[in-house]
CSV table of C-alpha atoms in Angstrom, one decimal:
chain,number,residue,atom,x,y,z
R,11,UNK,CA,27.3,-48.8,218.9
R,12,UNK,CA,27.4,-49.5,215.4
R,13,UNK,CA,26.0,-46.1,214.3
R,14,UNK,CA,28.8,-44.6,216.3
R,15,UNK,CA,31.7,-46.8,214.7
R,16,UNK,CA,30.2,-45.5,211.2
R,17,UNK,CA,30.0,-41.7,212.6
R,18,UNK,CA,34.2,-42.1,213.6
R,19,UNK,CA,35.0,-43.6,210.0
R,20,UNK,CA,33.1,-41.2,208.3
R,21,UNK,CA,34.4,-38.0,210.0
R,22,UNK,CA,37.9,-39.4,210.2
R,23,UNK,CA,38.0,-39.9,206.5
R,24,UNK,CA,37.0,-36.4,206.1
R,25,UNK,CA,39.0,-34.9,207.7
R,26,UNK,CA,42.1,-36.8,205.9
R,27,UNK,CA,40.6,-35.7,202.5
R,28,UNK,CA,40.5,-32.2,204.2
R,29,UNK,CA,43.7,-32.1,204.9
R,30,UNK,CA,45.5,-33.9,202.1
R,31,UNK,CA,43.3,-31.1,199.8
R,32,UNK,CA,44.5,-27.9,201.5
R,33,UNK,CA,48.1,-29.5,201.0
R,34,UNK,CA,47.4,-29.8,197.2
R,35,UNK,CA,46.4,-25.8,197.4
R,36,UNK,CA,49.6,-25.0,199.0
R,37,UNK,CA,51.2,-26.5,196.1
R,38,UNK,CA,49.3,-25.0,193.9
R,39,UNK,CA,50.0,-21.7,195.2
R,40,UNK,CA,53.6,-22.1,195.3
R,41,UNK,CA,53.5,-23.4,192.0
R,42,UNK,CA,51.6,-20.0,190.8
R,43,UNK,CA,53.4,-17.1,193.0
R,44,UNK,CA,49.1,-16.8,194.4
R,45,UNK,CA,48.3,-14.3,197.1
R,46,UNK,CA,48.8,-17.3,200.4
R,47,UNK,CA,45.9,-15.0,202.4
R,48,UNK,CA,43.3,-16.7,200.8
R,49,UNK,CA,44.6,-20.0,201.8
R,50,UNK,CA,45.5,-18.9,205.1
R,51,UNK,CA,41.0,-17.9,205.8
R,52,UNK,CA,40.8,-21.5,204.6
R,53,UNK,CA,42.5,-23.3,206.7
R,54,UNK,CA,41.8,-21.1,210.2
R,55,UNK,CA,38.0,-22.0,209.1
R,56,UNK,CA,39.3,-26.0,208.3
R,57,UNK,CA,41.1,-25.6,212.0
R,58,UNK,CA,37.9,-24.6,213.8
R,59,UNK,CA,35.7,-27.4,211.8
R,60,UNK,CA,38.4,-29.8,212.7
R,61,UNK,CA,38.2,-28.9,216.2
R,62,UNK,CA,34.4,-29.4,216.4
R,63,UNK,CA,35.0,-32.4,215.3
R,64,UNK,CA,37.1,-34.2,217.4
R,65,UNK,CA,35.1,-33.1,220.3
R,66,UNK,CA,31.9,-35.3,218.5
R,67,UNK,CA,34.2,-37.8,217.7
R,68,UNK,CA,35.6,-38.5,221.0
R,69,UNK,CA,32.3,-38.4,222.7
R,70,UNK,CA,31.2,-40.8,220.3
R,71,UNK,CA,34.5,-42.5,221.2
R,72,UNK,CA,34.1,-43.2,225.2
R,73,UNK,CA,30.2,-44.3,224.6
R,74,UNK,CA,32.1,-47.6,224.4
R,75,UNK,CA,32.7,-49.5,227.7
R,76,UNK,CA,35.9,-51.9,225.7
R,77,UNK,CA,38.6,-50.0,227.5
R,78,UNK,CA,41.0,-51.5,225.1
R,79,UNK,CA,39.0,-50.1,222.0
R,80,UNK,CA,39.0,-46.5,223.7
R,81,UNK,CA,42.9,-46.4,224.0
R,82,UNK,CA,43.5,-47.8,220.3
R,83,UNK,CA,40.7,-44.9,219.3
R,84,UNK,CA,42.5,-42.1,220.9
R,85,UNK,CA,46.2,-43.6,220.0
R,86,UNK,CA,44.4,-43.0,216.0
R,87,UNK,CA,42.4,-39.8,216.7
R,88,UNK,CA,46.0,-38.5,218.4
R,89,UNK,CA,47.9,-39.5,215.3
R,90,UNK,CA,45.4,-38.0,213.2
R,91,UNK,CA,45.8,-34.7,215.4
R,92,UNK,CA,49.3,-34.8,215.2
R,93,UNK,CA,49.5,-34.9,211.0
R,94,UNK,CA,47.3,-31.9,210.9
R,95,UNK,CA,48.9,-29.5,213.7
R,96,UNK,CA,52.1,-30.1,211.2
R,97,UNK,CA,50.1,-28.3,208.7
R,98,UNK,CA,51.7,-24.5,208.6
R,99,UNK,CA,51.5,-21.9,206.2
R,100,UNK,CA,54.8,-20.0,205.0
R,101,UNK,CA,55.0,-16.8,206.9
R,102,UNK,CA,56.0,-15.0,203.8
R,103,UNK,CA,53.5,-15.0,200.9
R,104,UNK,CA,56.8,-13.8,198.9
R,105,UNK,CA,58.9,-17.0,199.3
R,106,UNK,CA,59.0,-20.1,197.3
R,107,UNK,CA,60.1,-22.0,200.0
R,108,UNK,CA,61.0,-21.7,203.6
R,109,UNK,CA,64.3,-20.9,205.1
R,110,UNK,CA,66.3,-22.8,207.5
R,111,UNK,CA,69.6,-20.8,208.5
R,112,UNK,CA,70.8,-22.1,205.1
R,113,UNK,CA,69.6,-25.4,204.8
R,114,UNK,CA,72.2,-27.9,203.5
R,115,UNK,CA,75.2,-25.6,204.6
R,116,UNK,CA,73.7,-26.0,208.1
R,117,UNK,CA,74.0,-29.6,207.3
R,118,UNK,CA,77.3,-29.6,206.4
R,119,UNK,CA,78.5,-27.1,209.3
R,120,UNK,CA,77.1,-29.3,211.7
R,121,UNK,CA,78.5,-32.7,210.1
R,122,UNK,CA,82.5,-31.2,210.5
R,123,UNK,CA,81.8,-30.6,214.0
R,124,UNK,CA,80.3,-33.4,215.2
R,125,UNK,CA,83.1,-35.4,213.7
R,126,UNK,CA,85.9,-33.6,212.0
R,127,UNK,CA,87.4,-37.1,210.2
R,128,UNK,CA,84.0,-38.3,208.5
R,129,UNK,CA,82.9,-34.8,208.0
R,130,UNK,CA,79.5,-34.6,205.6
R,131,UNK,CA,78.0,-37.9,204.8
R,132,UNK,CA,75.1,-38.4,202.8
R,133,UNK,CA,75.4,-41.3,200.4
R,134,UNK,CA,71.6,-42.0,199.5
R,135,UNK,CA,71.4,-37.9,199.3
R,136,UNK,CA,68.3,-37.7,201.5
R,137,UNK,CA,69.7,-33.9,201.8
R,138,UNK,CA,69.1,-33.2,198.1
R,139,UNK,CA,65.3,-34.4,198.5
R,140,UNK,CA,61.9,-32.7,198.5
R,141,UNK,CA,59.8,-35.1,201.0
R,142,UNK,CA,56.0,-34.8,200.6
R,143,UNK,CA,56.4,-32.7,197.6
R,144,UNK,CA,57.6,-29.7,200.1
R,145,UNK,CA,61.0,-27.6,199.7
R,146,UNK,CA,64.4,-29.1,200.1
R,147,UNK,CA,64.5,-27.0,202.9
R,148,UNK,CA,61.5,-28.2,205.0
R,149,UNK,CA,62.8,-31.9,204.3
R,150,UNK,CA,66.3,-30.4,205.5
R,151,UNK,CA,64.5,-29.3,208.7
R,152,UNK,CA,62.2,-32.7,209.0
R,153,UNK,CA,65.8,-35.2,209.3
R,154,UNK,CA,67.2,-32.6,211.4
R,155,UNK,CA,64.6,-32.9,214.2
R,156,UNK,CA,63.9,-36.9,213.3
R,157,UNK,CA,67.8,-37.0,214.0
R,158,UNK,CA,67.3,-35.2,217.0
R,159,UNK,CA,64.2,-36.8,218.8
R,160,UNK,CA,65.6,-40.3,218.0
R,161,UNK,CA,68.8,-40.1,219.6
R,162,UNK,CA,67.0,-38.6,222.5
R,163,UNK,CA,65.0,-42.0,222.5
R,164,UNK,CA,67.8,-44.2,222.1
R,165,UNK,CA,69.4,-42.4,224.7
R,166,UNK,CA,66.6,-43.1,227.5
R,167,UNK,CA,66.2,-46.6,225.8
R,168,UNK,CA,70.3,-47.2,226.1
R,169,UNK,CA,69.7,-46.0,230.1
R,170,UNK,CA,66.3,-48.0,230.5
R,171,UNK,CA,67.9,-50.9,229.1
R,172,UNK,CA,70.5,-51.1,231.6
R,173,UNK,CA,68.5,-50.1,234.5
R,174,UNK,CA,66.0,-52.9,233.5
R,175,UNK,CA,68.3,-55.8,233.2
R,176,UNK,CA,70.2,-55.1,236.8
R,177,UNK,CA,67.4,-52.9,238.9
R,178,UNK,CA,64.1,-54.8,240.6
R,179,UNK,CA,61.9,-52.0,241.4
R,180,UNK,CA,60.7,-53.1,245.2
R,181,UNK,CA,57.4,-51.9,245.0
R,182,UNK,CA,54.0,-53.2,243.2
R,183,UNK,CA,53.8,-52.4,239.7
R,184,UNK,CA,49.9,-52.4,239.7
R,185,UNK,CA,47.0,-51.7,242.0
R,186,UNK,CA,46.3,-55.0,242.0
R,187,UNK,CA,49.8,-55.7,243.9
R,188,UNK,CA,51.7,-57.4,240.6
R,189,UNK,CA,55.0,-57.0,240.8
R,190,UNK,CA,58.0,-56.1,238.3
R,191,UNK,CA,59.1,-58.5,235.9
R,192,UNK,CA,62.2,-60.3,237.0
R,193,UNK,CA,65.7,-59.1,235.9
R,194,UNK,CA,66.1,-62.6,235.4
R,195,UNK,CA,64.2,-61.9,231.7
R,196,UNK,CA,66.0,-60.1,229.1
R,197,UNK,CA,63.9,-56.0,228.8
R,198,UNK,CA,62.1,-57.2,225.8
R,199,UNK,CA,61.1,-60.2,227.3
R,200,UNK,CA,60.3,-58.3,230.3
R,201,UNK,CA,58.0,-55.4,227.9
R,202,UNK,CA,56.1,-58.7,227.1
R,203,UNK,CA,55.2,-59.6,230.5
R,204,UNK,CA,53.6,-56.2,232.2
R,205,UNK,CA,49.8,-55.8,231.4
R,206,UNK,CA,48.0,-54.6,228.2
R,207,UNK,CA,46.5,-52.0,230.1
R,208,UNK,CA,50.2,-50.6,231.0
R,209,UNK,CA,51.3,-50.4,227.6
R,210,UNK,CA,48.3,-48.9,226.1
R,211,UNK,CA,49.1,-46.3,229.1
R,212,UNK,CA,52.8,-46.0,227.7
R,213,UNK,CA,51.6,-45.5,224.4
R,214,UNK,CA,49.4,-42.7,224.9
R,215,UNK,CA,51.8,-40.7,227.1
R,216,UNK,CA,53.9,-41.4,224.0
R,217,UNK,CA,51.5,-40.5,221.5
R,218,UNK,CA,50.6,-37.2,223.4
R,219,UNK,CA,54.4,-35.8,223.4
R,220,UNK,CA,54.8,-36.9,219.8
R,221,UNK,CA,51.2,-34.5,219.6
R,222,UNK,CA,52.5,-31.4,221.8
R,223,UNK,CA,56.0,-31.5,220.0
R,224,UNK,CA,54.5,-30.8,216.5
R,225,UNK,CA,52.8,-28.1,217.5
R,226,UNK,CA,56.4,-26.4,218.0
R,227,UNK,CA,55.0,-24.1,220.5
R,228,UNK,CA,52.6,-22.1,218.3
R,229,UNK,CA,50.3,-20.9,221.2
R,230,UNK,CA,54.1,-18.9,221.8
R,231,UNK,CA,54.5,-17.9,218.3
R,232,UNK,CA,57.3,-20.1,217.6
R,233,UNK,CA,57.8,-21.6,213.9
R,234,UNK,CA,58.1,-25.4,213.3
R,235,UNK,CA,60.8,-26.8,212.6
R,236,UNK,CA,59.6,-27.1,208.6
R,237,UNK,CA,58.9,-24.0,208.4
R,238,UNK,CA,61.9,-22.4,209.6
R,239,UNK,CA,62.0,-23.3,213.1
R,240,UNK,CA,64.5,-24.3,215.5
R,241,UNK,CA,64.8,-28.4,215.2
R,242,UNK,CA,64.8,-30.2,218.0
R,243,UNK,CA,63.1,-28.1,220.2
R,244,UNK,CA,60.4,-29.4,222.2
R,245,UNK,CA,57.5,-26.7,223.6
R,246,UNK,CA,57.1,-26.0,226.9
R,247,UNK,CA,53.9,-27.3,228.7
R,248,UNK,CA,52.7,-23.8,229.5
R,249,UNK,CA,49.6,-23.9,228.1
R,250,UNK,CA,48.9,-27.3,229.1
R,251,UNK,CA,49.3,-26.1,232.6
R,252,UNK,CA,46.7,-23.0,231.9
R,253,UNK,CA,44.1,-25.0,230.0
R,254,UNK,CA,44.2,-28.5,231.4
R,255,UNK,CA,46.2,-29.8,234.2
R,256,UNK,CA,49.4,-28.9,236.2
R,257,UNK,CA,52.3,-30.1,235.1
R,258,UNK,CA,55.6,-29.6,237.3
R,259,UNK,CA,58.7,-29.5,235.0
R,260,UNK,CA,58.8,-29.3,231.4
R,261,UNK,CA,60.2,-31.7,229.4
R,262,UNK,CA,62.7,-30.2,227.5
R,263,UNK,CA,65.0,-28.3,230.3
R,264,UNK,CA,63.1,-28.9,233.2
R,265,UNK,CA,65.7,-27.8,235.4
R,266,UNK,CA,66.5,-24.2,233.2
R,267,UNK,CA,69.9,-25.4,233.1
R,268,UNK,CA,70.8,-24.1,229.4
R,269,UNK,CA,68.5,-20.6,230.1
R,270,UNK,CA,71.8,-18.5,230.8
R,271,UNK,CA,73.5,-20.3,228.5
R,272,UNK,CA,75.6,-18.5,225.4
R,273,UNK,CA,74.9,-19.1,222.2
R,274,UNK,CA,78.3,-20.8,221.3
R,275,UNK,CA,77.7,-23.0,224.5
R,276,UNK,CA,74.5,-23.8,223.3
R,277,UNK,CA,75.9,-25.0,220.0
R,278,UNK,CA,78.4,-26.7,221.2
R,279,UNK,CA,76.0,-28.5,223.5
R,280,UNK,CA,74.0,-29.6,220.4
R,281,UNK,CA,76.8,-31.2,218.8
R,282,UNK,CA,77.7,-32.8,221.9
R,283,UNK,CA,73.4,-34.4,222.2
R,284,UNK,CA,73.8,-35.6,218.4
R,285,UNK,CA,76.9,-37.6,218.9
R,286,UNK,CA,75.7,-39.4,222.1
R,287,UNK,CA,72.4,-39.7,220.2
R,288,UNK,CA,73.8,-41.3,217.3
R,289,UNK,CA,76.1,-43.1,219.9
R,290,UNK,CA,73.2,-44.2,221.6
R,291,UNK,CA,71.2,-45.8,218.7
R,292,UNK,CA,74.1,-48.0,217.7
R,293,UNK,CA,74.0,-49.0,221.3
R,294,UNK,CA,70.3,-50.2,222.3
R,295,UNK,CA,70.5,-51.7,218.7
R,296,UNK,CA,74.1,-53.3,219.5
R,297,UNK,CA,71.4,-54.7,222.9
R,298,UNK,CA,68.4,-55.9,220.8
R,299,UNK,CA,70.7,-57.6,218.2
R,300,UNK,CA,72.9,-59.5,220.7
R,301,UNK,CA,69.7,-60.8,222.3
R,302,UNK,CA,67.8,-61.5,219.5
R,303,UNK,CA,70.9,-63.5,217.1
R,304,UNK,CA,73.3,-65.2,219.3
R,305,UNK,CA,77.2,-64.2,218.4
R,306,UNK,CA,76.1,-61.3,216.4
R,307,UNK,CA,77.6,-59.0,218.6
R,308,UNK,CA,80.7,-60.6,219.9
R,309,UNK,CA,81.5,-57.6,222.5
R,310,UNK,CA,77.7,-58.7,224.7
R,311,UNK,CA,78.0,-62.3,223.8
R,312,UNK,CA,78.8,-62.9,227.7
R,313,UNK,CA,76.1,-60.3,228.7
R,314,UNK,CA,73.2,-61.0,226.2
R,315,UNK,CA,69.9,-62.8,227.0
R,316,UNK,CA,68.3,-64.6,223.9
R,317,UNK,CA,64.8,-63.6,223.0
R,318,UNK,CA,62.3,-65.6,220.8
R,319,UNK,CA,59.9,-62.9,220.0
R,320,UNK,CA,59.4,-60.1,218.1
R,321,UNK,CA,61.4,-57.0,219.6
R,322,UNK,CA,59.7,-54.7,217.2
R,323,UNK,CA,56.1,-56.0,218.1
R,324,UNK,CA,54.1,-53.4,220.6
R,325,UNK,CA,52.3,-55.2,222.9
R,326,UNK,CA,53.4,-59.3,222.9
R,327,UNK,CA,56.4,-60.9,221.4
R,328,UNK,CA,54.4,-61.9,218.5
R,329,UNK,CA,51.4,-59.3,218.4
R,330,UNK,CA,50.0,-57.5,215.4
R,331,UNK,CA,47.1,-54.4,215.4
R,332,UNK,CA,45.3,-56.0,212.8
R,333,UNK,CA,44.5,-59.5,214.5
């Protein structure tokens, strides 16, 4: 058991210093205007080694029989995954940087629409920033999509909120028979009282959408959203269904709905999802806040349920990964 433990820390590390030295050789040969075909052998041979890898790795993984230690070791081998699928190569040896339908003009476009009064606001100028030593332009594409996917997840966390503190699900919540946590409980308290084994269940679904979205649909030939791609977007599960298990809708669209749309109604669509987005965070944090600091929002003092623990803590109200 030990020997295995020591294989996974070895292999994980190298795979971080792989990764965090082709990154330094991108730089390097944007720096230097190099040939990027080089680089781009390197890293398909990096990919395949990587890919051996995780298939030792995970069989060295589920040699354990602590169930809890197999989730927390594919939650990390996931995020690992996830930081080097992001790994792209300009498509273009020729450009400096990559190109995203102007960058900061798309920016500033977008901010007029979505509220003609404010207009563009940007006071710590995160839009003038080169993240992770990339272009302006990647970073420009990296808020965009953060933006994005986190006012889809206030959204369902606005909706799951309310359902949570008015709807009793009837039937057993386990197969042991448990049943729902009372609406009684505020929804945090409530996350604190369903099983570990629940959660951990949770946060792998999570952690496997968060994987699939950064590959930006590249088995499809689609760009990501760094590199020039369309932010937001979310693959279909296409070759998920081929190569591992059927899945009936997709997450993004799952009903085709927007397939006929035009372009200007698809536009005006995506205004439209990052208002209620931004909308919606205010809102589930307007919820935690209220339940967390009595009075703080005066609007839900009459609704609000007061909660001792830690809202921000995964798995128990006062819980921490490293204990």
């Amino acid at each position: 058991m030990q020997a295995d433990a020591e294989y996974v820390k070895s292999h994980a590390e190298y795979l971080y210093e792989a990764e965090k030295s082709m990154a330094e050789m991108v730089v390097t040969i944007k720096e230097n205007n190099f040939n990027v075909k080089t680089l781009e052998n390197n890293v398909d041979s990096l990919n395949n080694h990587v890919g051996v890898l995780q298939e030792e790795i995970l069989s060295k993984i589920i040699r354990t029989s602590d169930v809890t230690k197999v989730m927390k070791s594919s939650i990390f081998l996931t995020s690992l995954v996830a930081t080097a699928t992001a790994f792209t190569i300009p498509t273009n040896p020729h450009l400096s940087s990559t190109t995203l339908k102007g960058g900061k003009a798309d920016l500033v476009a977008i901010a007029e629409k979505a509220n003609p009064i404010v207009k563009f606001f940007d006071p710590l100028d995160l839009s003038g920033q080169e993240f992770w030593g990339d272009s302006n332009d990647a970073t420009i594409g990296f808020l965009r999509h953060a933006e994005i996917k986190h006012g889809r997840v206030a959204m369902f966390a606005f909706v799951g909120y309310c359902v949570q503190s008015n709807v009793h699900w009837p039937w057993a919540m386990t197969t042991a028979g448990d049943s729902f946590p009372a609406t009684s409980l505020s929804p945090e308290a409530q996350w604190d009282a369903i099983p570990e084994a629940a959660k951990w269940q949770i946060l792998i679904v999570i952690s496997f959408l968060e994987l699939w979205g950064e590959q930006s649909g590249a088995d499809t030939g689609e760009t990501h959203y760094m590199r020039g791609g369309k932010p937001g977007k979310f693959p279909t599960f296409d070759l998920f269904r081929k190569t591992v298990h059927p899945v009936p809708f997709n997450l993004f669209d799952p009903f085709n709905f927007s397939k006929n749309k035009s372009a200007a109604q698809k536009e005006a669509g995506l205004i439209k999802e990052i208002n209620n987005g931004r909308l919606a965070q205010i809102g589930i944090m307007g919820f935690m806040a209220a339940d967390k600091v009595p009075g703080s929002v005066p609007l839900l003092s009459a609704t609000a349920r007061h909660y001792d623990g830690d809202a921000m803590a995964p798995f128990t109200a006062h819980y921490s990964l490293f204990n």
